[in-house]
Amino acid sequence: DIVMTQSPDSLAVSLGERATINCKSSQSVLYSSDNKNYLAWYQQKPGQPPKLLIYWASTRESGVPDRFNGSGSGTDFTLTINSLQGEDVAVYYCQQNYGSPLTFGGGTKVEIK
Amino acid sequence: EMQVVESGGGLVQPGGSLRLSCAASGCTFNTFWMSWVRQAPGKGLEWVASIKQDGSEKRYVDSVKDRFTISRDNAKNSLYLEMNSLRGEDTAVYYCASQGNNWWDLFDDWGQGTLVTVSS
């Protein structure tokens, strides 16, 4: 199984500042045939189901604000939330869809400082 | 965009059984892989099982193999999860989620979930 490890477990950021979340996979999720990283990010707000934010490590889902940015390749990935807004308070999960079983990171809780 | 609504959760004793249902609308249900993803109270997300569009292929996380069965009825736009020999560690909110054309596709549309509590 591909193990996904996120850090930190939680972070508190002031409104308007940047939040940075890391995700590391136990093996590369870069598929050589299409040169795509099979890594996604989800946002889960309190009491709601998860919502897909980013796929292929850096492609935003339709309607996702451009303050959300994904980067990285191979085994190391980052989700950056620029200019944090109050509505961004949530738990963020990375997920790999490179191999079976599909696996998620443990989540990172983002709060307002 | 698919709308999905789960039902069937509740309190069950260890060793018991439960059947979850997921009703889908707003899409061509039979063109999507469908999955169950669960979340234990205060914990992260865990993929549980997936089923191909025509039901011919099913995938399970190891911890539920031989205990859970995923199925679908395309005529009723419905997905099911039959859960047997339930354990305390199966306690979770179970989400129904749509994927794309392939088992590795991401989870696009989610329901609100149904809570399963395994306790004596």
PDB file of C-alpha atoms in Angstrom:
ATOM      1  CA  ASP A   1       0.000   0.000   0.000  1.00  0.00           C
ATOM      2  CA  ILE A   2       1.131   3.579  -0.635  1.00  0.00           C
ATOM      3  CA  VAL A   3       1.274   5.401   2.692  1.00  0.00           C
ATOM      4  CA  MET A   4       0.497   9.120   2.627  1.00  0.00           C
ATOM      5  CA  THR A   5       1.982  11.222   5.420  1.00  0.00           C
ATOM      6  CA  GLN A   6       0.854  14.807   5.980  1.00  0.00           C
ATOM      7  CA  SER A   7       2.458  17.509   8.049  1.00  0.00           C
ATOM      8  CA  PRO A   8       1.748  19.359  10.186  1.00  0.00           C
ATOM      9  CA  ASP A   9      -1.286  17.811  11.888  1.00  0.00           C
ATOM     10  CA  SER A  10      -2.658  21.297  12.423  1.00  0.00           C
ATOM     11  CA  LEU A  11      -1.716  24.905  11.911  1.00  0.00           C
ATOM     12  CA  ALA A  12      -3.093  28.302  12.812  1.00  0.00           C
ATOM     13  CA  VAL A  13      -2.645  31.131  10.346  1.00  0.00           C
ATOM     14  CA  SER A  14      -3.698  34.761  10.491  1.00  0.00           C
ATOM     15  CA  LEU A  15      -6.287  35.989   8.032  1.00  0.00           C
ATOM     16  CA  GLY A  16      -4.586  37.087   4.817  1.00  0.00           C
ATOM     17  CA  GLU A  17      -1.456  35.070   5.514  1.00  0.00           C
ATOM     18  CA  ARG A  18      -0.236  31.884   3.812  1.00  0.00           C
ATOM     19  CA  ALA A  19      -0.884  28.313   4.925  1.00  0.00           C
ATOM     20  CA  THR A  20       1.404  25.532   3.739  1.00  0.00           C
ATOM     21  CA  ILE A  21       0.570  21.836   4.043  1.00  0.00           C
ATOM     22  CA  ASN A  22       2.931  19.021   3.127  1.00  0.00           C
ATOM     23  CA  CYS A  23       2.189  15.527   1.905  1.00  0.00           C
ATOM     24  CA  LYS A  24       4.679  12.743   1.348  1.00  0.00           C
ATOM     25  CA  SER A  25       3.991   9.432  -0.340  1.00  0.00           C
ATOM     26  CA  SER A  26       5.866   6.223   0.494  1.00  0.00           C
ATOM     27  CA  GLN A  27       6.543   5.676  -3.203  1.00  0.00           C
ATOM     28  CA  SER A  28       6.440   7.833  -6.290  1.00  0.00           C
ATOM     29  CA  VAL A  29       2.983   8.630  -7.663  1.00  0.00           C
ATOM     30  CA  LEU A  30       4.383   9.984 -10.915  1.00  0.00           C
ATOM     31  CA  TYR A  31       3.112   7.892 -13.795  1.00  0.00           C
ATOM     32  CA  SER A  32       5.851   7.821 -16.418  1.00  0.00           C
ATOM     33  CA  SER A  33       3.598   7.177 -19.401  1.00  0.00           C
ATOM     34  CA  ASP A  34       1.763  10.493 -19.067  1.00  0.00           C
ATOM     35  CA  ASN A  35       4.146  12.376 -16.753  1.00  0.00           C
ATOM     36  CA  LYS A  36       1.302  13.111 -14.347  1.00  0.00           C
ATOM     37  CA  ASN A  37       1.398  12.922 -10.572  1.00  0.00           C
ATOM     38  CA  TYR A  38      -1.633  11.025  -9.321  1.00  0.00           C
ATOM     39  CA  LEU A  39      -2.057  13.151  -6.216  1.00  0.00           C
ATOM     40  CA  ALA A  40      -5.155  15.061  -5.173  1.00  0.00           C
ATOM     41  CA  TRP A  41      -6.167  17.436  -2.395  1.00  0.00           C
ATOM     42  CA  TYR A  42      -9.558  17.561  -0.689  1.00  0.00           C
ATOM     43  CA  GLN A  43     -11.061  20.106   1.687  1.00  0.00           C
ATOM     44  CA  GLN A  44     -13.456  19.033   4.428  1.00  0.00           C
ATOM     45  CA  LYS A  45     -15.282  21.729   6.332  1.00  0.00           C
ATOM     46  CA  PRO A  46     -16.900  20.907   9.697  1.00  0.00           C
ATOM     47  CA  GLY A  47     -19.995  18.789   9.307  1.00  0.00           C
ATOM     48  CA  GLN A  48     -19.586  18.441   5.548  1.00  0.00           C
ATOM     49  CA  PRO A  49     -18.292  15.761   3.199  1.00  0.00           C
ATOM     50  CA  PRO A  50     -14.922  16.269   1.529  1.00  0.00           C
ATOM     51  CA  LYS A  51     -14.662  18.382  -1.590  1.00  0.00           C
ATOM     52  CA  LEU A  52     -12.125  17.825  -4.360  1.00  0.00           C
ATOM     53  CA  LEU A  53      -9.852  20.856  -4.725  1.00  0.00           C
ATOM     54  CA  ILE A  54      -6.841  19.836  -6.796  1.00  0.00           C
ATOM     55  CA  TYR A  55      -5.880  16.851  -8.921  1.00  0.00           C
ATOM     56  CA  TRP A  56      -2.750  15.808 -10.802  1.00  0.00           C
ATOM     57  CA  ALA A  57      -0.926  17.572  -7.966  1.00  0.00           C
ATOM     58  CA  SER A  58      -1.485  21.071  -9.329  1.00  0.00           C
ATOM     59  CA  THR A  59      -4.701  21.315 -11.405  1.00  0.00           C
ATOM     60  CA  ARG A  60      -7.491  23.137  -9.652  1.00  0.00           C
ATOM     61  CA  GLU A  61     -10.999  21.717  -9.881  1.00  0.00           C
ATOM     62  CA  SER A  62     -13.477  24.012 -11.614  1.00  0.00           C
ATOM     63  CA  GLY A  63     -14.637  26.788  -9.290  1.00  0.00           C
ATOM     64  CA  VAL A  64     -11.787  26.476  -6.798  1.00  0.00           C
ATOM     65  CA  PRO A  65     -10.317  29.895  -5.953  1.00  0.00           C
ATOM     66  CA  ASP A  66      -6.857  30.565  -7.320  1.00  0.00           C
ATOM     67  CA  ARG A  67      -5.476  31.162  -3.823  1.00  0.00           C
ATOM     68  CA  PHE A  68      -5.301  27.351  -3.588  1.00  0.00           C
ATOM     69  CA  ASN A  69      -2.158  26.026  -5.232  1.00  0.00           C
ATOM     70  CA  GLY A  70      -0.713  22.564  -5.424  1.00  0.00           C
ATOM     71  CA  SER A  71       2.858  21.721  -6.240  1.00  0.00           C
ATOM     72  CA  GLY A  72       5.393  18.924  -6.058  1.00  0.00           C
ATOM     73  CA  SER A  73       6.294  15.757  -7.892  1.00  0.00           C
ATOM     74  CA  GLY A  74       7.256  12.171  -7.247  1.00  0.00           C
ATOM     75  CA  THR A  75       6.859  11.713  -3.503  1.00  0.00           C
ATOM     76  CA  ASP A  76       6.722  15.231  -2.068  1.00  0.00           C
ATOM     77  CA  PHE A  77       3.794  17.588  -2.463  1.00  0.00           C
ATOM     78  CA  THR A  78       2.554  20.868  -1.058  1.00  0.00           C
ATOM     79  CA  LEU A  79      -0.796  22.597  -0.823  1.00  0.00           C
ATOM     80  CA  THR A  80      -0.488  26.344  -0.372  1.00  0.00           C
ATOM     81  CA  ILE A  81      -3.387  28.563   0.563  1.00  0.00           C
ATOM     82  CA  ASN A  82      -2.456  32.155  -0.186  1.00  0.00           C
ATOM     83  CA  SER A  83      -4.189  34.968   1.654  1.00  0.00           C
ATOM     84  CA  LEU A  84      -6.150  32.712   3.992  1.00  0.00           C
ATOM     85  CA  GLN A  85      -9.863  33.502   4.269  1.00  0.00           C
ATOM     86  CA  GLY A  86     -12.247  32.625   7.069  1.00  0.00           C
ATOM     87  CA  GLU A  87     -14.088  30.149   4.845  1.00  0.00           C
ATOM     88  CA  ASP A  88     -10.866  28.180   4.389  1.00  0.00           C
ATOM     89  CA  VAL A  89     -11.050  26.797   7.935  1.00  0.00           C
ATOM     90  CA  ALA A  90     -11.171  23.079   7.287  1.00  0.00           C
ATOM     91  CA  VAL A  91      -9.254  19.834   7.335  1.00  0.00           C
ATOM     92  CA  TYR A  92      -7.254  19.179   4.193  1.00  0.00           C
ATOM     93  CA  TYR A  93      -6.421  15.694   2.930  1.00  0.00           C
ATOM     94  CA  CYS A  94      -4.074  14.498   0.239  1.00  0.00           C
ATOM     95  CA  GLN A  95      -4.928  11.310  -1.639  1.00  0.00           C
ATOM     96  CA  GLN A  96      -3.036   9.184  -4.106  1.00  0.00           C
ATOM     97  CA  ASN A  97      -4.807   7.550  -7.025  1.00  0.00           C
ATOM     98  CA  TYR A  98      -1.718   5.929  -8.473  1.00  0.00           C
ATOM     99  CA  GLY A  99      -2.103   2.507  -6.927  1.00  0.00           C
ATOM    100  CA  SER A 100      -4.577   0.232  -5.199  1.00  0.00           C
ATOM    101  CA  PRO A 101      -5.797   0.669  -2.560  1.00  0.00           C
ATOM    102  CA  LEU A 102      -6.549   4.361  -2.922  1.00  0.00           C
ATOM    103  CA  THR A 103      -5.148   5.983   0.208  1.00  0.00           C
ATOM    104  CA  PHE A 104      -5.446   9.289   2.021  1.00  0.00           C
ATOM    105  CA  GLY A 105      -3.137  11.255   4.252  1.00  0.00           C
ATOM    106  CA  GLY A 106      -4.104  11.731   7.872  1.00  0.00           C
ATOM    107  CA  GLY A 107      -5.316  15.283   7.340  1.00  0.00           C
ATOM    108  CA  THR A 108      -4.169  18.764   8.332  1.00  0.00           C
ATOM    109  CA  LYS A 109      -6.476  21.038  10.283  1.00  0.00           C
ATOM    110  CA  VAL A 110      -6.253  24.713   9.320  1.00  0.00           C
ATOM    111  CA  GLU A 111      -7.485  27.266  11.818  1.00  0.00           C
ATOM    112  CA  ILE A 112      -7.422  31.041  12.143  1.00  0.00           C
ATOM    113  CA  LYS A 113      -4.843  32.497  14.505  1.00  0.00           C
TER     114      LYS A 113
ATOM    115  CA  GLU B   1     -23.004  16.664 -11.104  1.00  0.00           C
ATOM    116  CA  MET B   2     -24.361  13.670  -9.245  1.00  0.00           C
ATOM    117  CA  GLN B   3     -26.428  14.019  -6.083  1.00  0.00           C
ATOM    118  CA  VAL B   4     -26.198  11.097  -3.696  1.00  0.00           C
ATOM    119  CA  VAL B   5     -28.060  10.377  -0.492  1.00  0.00           C
ATOM    120  CA  GLU B   6     -26.996   7.627   1.890  1.00  0.00           C
ATOM    121  CA  SER B   7     -29.246   5.762   4.283  1.00  0.00           C
ATOM    122  CA  GLY B   8     -29.287   2.665   6.440  1.00  0.00           C
ATOM    123  CA  GLY B   9     -26.864   3.590   9.195  1.00  0.00           C
ATOM    124  CA  GLY B  10     -27.545   2.983  12.862  1.00  0.00           C
ATOM    125  CA  LEU B  11     -26.476   1.206  16.023  1.00  0.00           C
ATOM    126  CA  VAL B  12     -25.549  -2.461  15.691  1.00  0.00           C
ATOM    127  CA  GLN B  13     -23.938  -4.927  18.060  1.00  0.00           C
ATOM    128  CA  PRO B  14     -20.509  -6.401  17.380  1.00  0.00           C
ATOM    129  CA  GLY B  15     -20.867  -9.354  15.044  1.00  0.00           C
ATOM    130  CA  GLY B  16     -24.059  -7.936  13.591  1.00  0.00           C
ATOM    131  CA  SER B  17     -24.997  -6.897  10.077  1.00  0.00           C
ATOM    132  CA  LEU B  18     -26.208  -3.762   8.357  1.00  0.00           C
ATOM    133  CA  ARG B  19     -27.028  -2.746   4.803  1.00  0.00           C
ATOM    134  CA  LEU B  20     -26.295   0.755   3.579  1.00  0.00           C
ATOM    135  CA  SER B  21     -27.949   2.284   0.546  1.00  0.00           C
ATOM    136  CA  CYS B  22     -27.067   5.222  -1.655  1.00  0.00           C
ATOM    137  CA  ALA B  23     -29.591   6.807  -4.008  1.00  0.00           C
ATOM    138  CA  ALA B  24     -28.148   8.764  -6.918  1.00  0.00           C
ATOM    139  CA  SER B  25     -29.731  11.377  -9.151  1.00  0.00           C
ATOM    140  CA  GLY B  26     -28.807  14.067 -11.624  1.00  0.00           C
ATOM    141  CA  CYS B  27     -26.518  11.957 -13.741  1.00  0.00           C
ATOM    142  CA  THR B  28     -26.155   8.821 -15.815  1.00  0.00           C
ATOM    143  CA  PHE B  29     -25.435   6.562 -12.863  1.00  0.00           C
ATOM    144  CA  ASN B  30     -24.352   3.576 -14.913  1.00  0.00           C
ATOM    145  CA  THR B  31     -21.416   5.441 -16.454  1.00  0.00           C
ATOM    146  CA  PHE B  32     -19.546   5.900 -13.170  1.00  0.00           C
ATOM    147  CA  TRP B  33     -17.477   3.756 -10.873  1.00  0.00           C
ATOM    148  CA  MET B  34     -18.967   4.164  -7.399  1.00  0.00           C
ATOM    149  CA  SER B  35     -17.359   3.864  -3.996  1.00  0.00           C
ATOM    150  CA  TRP B  36     -17.846   3.864  -0.257  1.00  0.00           C
ATOM    151  CA  VAL B  37     -15.431   5.916   1.831  1.00  0.00           C
ATOM    152  CA  ARG B  38     -15.605   5.989   5.623  1.00  0.00           C
ATOM    153  CA  GLN B  39     -14.486   8.284   8.388  1.00  0.00           C
ATOM    154  CA  ALA B  40     -14.224   7.159  11.984  1.00  0.00           C
ATOM    155  CA  PRO B  41     -15.249   9.783  14.564  1.00  0.00           C
ATOM    156  CA  GLY B  42     -12.605  12.513  14.674  1.00  0.00           C
ATOM    157  CA  LYS B  43     -10.376  10.598  12.265  1.00  0.00           C
ATOM    158  CA  GLY B  44      -9.330  10.718   8.629  1.00  0.00           C
ATOM    159  CA  LEU B  45     -10.744   9.248   5.447  1.00  0.00           C
ATOM    160  CA  GLU B  46     -10.486   5.603   4.420  1.00  0.00           C
ATOM    161  CA  TRP B  47     -11.549   4.147   1.082  1.00  0.00           C
ATOM    162  CA  VAL B  48     -13.625   1.019   1.705  1.00  0.00           C
ATOM    163  CA  ALA B  49     -14.872  -0.420  -1.584  1.00  0.00           C
ATOM    164  CA  SER B  50     -15.509   0.387  -5.237  1.00  0.00           C
ATOM    165  CA  ILE B  51     -17.613  -1.143  -7.995  1.00  0.00           C
ATOM    166  CA  LYS B  52     -17.406  -0.893 -11.767  1.00  0.00           C
ATOM    167  CA  GLN B  53     -20.184   0.555 -13.884  1.00  0.00           C
ATOM    168  CA  ASP B  54     -21.701  -2.847 -14.749  1.00  0.00           C
ATOM    169  CA  GLY B  55     -20.870  -4.470 -11.406  1.00  0.00           C
ATOM    170  CA  SER B  56     -18.371  -6.870 -12.987  1.00  0.00           C
ATOM    171  CA  GLU B  57     -15.412  -5.657 -10.920  1.00  0.00           C
ATOM    172  CA  LYS B  58     -15.308  -4.952  -7.211  1.00  0.00           C
ATOM    173  CA  ARG B  59     -12.447  -3.773  -5.054  1.00  0.00           C
ATOM    174  CA  TYR B  60     -12.123  -3.735  -1.263  1.00  0.00           C
ATOM    175  CA  VAL B  61      -9.716  -2.522   1.365  1.00  0.00           C
ATOM    176  CA  ASP B  62      -8.139  -5.542   3.071  1.00  0.00           C
ATOM    177  CA  SER B  63      -9.765  -4.842   6.445  1.00  0.00           C
ATOM    178  CA  VAL B  64     -13.273  -5.442   5.078  1.00  0.00           C
ATOM    179  CA  LYS B  65     -12.655  -8.221   2.552  1.00  0.00           C
ATOM    180  CA  ASP B  66     -14.871 -11.252   3.188  1.00  0.00           C
ATOM    181  CA  ARG B  67     -17.090  -9.180   5.495  1.00  0.00           C
ATOM    182  CA  PHE B  68     -18.446  -6.384   3.286  1.00  0.00           C
ATOM    183  CA  THR B  69     -20.069  -6.660  -0.139  1.00  0.00           C
ATOM    184  CA  ILE B  70     -20.570  -3.742  -2.500  1.00  0.00           C
ATOM    185  CA  SER B  71     -23.285  -3.944  -5.134  1.00  0.00           C
ATOM    186  CA  ARG B  72     -25.340  -1.702  -7.366  1.00  0.00           C
ATOM    187  CA  ASP B  73     -28.673  -1.643  -9.167  1.00  0.00           C
ATOM    188  CA  ASN B  74     -28.383   0.589 -12.203  1.00  0.00           C
ATOM    189  CA  ALA B  75     -32.089   0.368 -12.919  1.00  0.00           C
ATOM    190  CA  LYS B  76     -32.709   1.980  -9.529  1.00  0.00           C
ATOM    191  CA  ASN B  77     -29.676   4.323  -9.621  1.00  0.00           C
ATOM    192  CA  SER B  78     -28.616   2.811  -6.332  1.00  0.00           C
ATOM    193  CA  LEU B  79     -25.450   1.636  -4.610  1.00  0.00           C
ATOM    194  CA  TYR B  80     -25.333  -0.696  -1.631  1.00  0.00           C
ATOM    195  CA  LEU B  81     -22.920  -1.905   1.030  1.00  0.00           C
ATOM    196  CA  GLU B  82     -23.762  -5.119   2.858  1.00  0.00           C
ATOM    197  CA  MET B  83     -21.762  -5.234   6.085  1.00  0.00           C
ATOM    198  CA  ASN B  84     -21.430  -8.449   8.108  1.00  0.00           C
ATOM    199  CA  SER B  85     -19.427  -9.480  11.174  1.00  0.00           C
ATOM    200  CA  LEU B  86     -19.211  -5.857  12.197  1.00  0.00           C
ATOM    201  CA  ARG B  87     -16.500  -4.748  14.613  1.00  0.00           C
ATOM    202  CA  GLY B  88     -15.968  -1.699  16.782  1.00  0.00           C
ATOM    203  CA  GLU B  89     -13.395  -0.409  14.344  1.00  0.00           C
ATOM    204  CA  ASP B  90     -16.063  -0.270  11.633  1.00  0.00           C
ATOM    205  CA  THR B  91     -17.746   2.574  13.530  1.00  0.00           C
ATOM    206  CA  ALA B  92     -17.696   5.525  11.138  1.00  0.00           C
ATOM    207  CA  VAL B  93     -19.611   7.837   8.871  1.00  0.00           C
ATOM    208  CA  TYR B  94     -19.933   6.036   5.556  1.00  0.00           C
ATOM    209  CA  TYR B  95     -19.931   8.222   2.466  1.00  0.00           C
ATOM    210  CA  CYS B  96     -21.127   7.241  -0.976  1.00  0.00           C
ATOM    211  CA  ALA B  97     -18.978   8.846  -3.671  1.00  0.00           C
ATOM    212  CA  SER B  98     -18.894   8.852  -7.454  1.00  0.00           C
ATOM    213  CA  GLN B  99     -15.753   8.393  -9.456  1.00  0.00           C
ATOM    214  CA  GLY B 100     -15.105   8.592 -13.176  1.00  0.00           C
ATOM    215  CA  ASN B 101     -14.672   5.885 -15.751  1.00  0.00           C
ATOM    216  CA  ASN B 102     -11.817   4.112 -13.984  1.00  0.00           C
ATOM    217  CA  TRP B 103     -11.207   2.624 -10.549  1.00  0.00           C
ATOM    218  CA  TRP B 104      -8.347   5.065  -9.990  1.00  0.00           C
ATOM    219  CA  ASP B 105     -10.422   8.158 -10.691  1.00  0.00           C
ATOM    220  CA  LEU B 106     -10.950  10.639  -7.905  1.00  0.00           C
ATOM    221  CA  PHE B 107     -14.010  11.001  -5.704  1.00  0.00           C
ATOM    222  CA  ASP B 108     -16.018  13.753  -7.370  1.00  0.00           C
ATOM    223  CA  ASP B 109     -19.425  13.881  -5.730  1.00  0.00           C
ATOM    224  CA  TRP B 110     -20.130  12.871  -2.136  1.00  0.00           C
ATOM    225  CA  GLY B 111     -23.211  12.433  -0.038  1.00  0.00           C
ATOM    226  CA  GLN B 112     -23.627  13.719   3.498  1.00  0.00           C
ATOM    227  CA  GLY B 113     -22.888  10.287   4.898  1.00  0.00           C
ATOM    228  CA  THR B 114     -24.640   7.842   7.198  1.00  0.00           C
ATOM    229  CA  LEU B 115     -23.328   6.970  10.661  1.00  0.00           C
ATOM    230  CA  VAL B 116     -22.705   3.355  11.596  1.00  0.00           C
ATOM    231  CA  THR B 117     -22.045   2.674  15.272  1.00  0.00           C
ATOM    232  CA  VAL B 118     -20.901  -0.775  16.330  1.00  0.00           C
ATOM    233  CA  SER B 119     -21.294  -1.160  20.069  1.00  0.00           C
ATOM    234  CA  SER B 120     -22.872  -3.416  22.664  1.00  0.00           C
TER     235      SER B 120
END
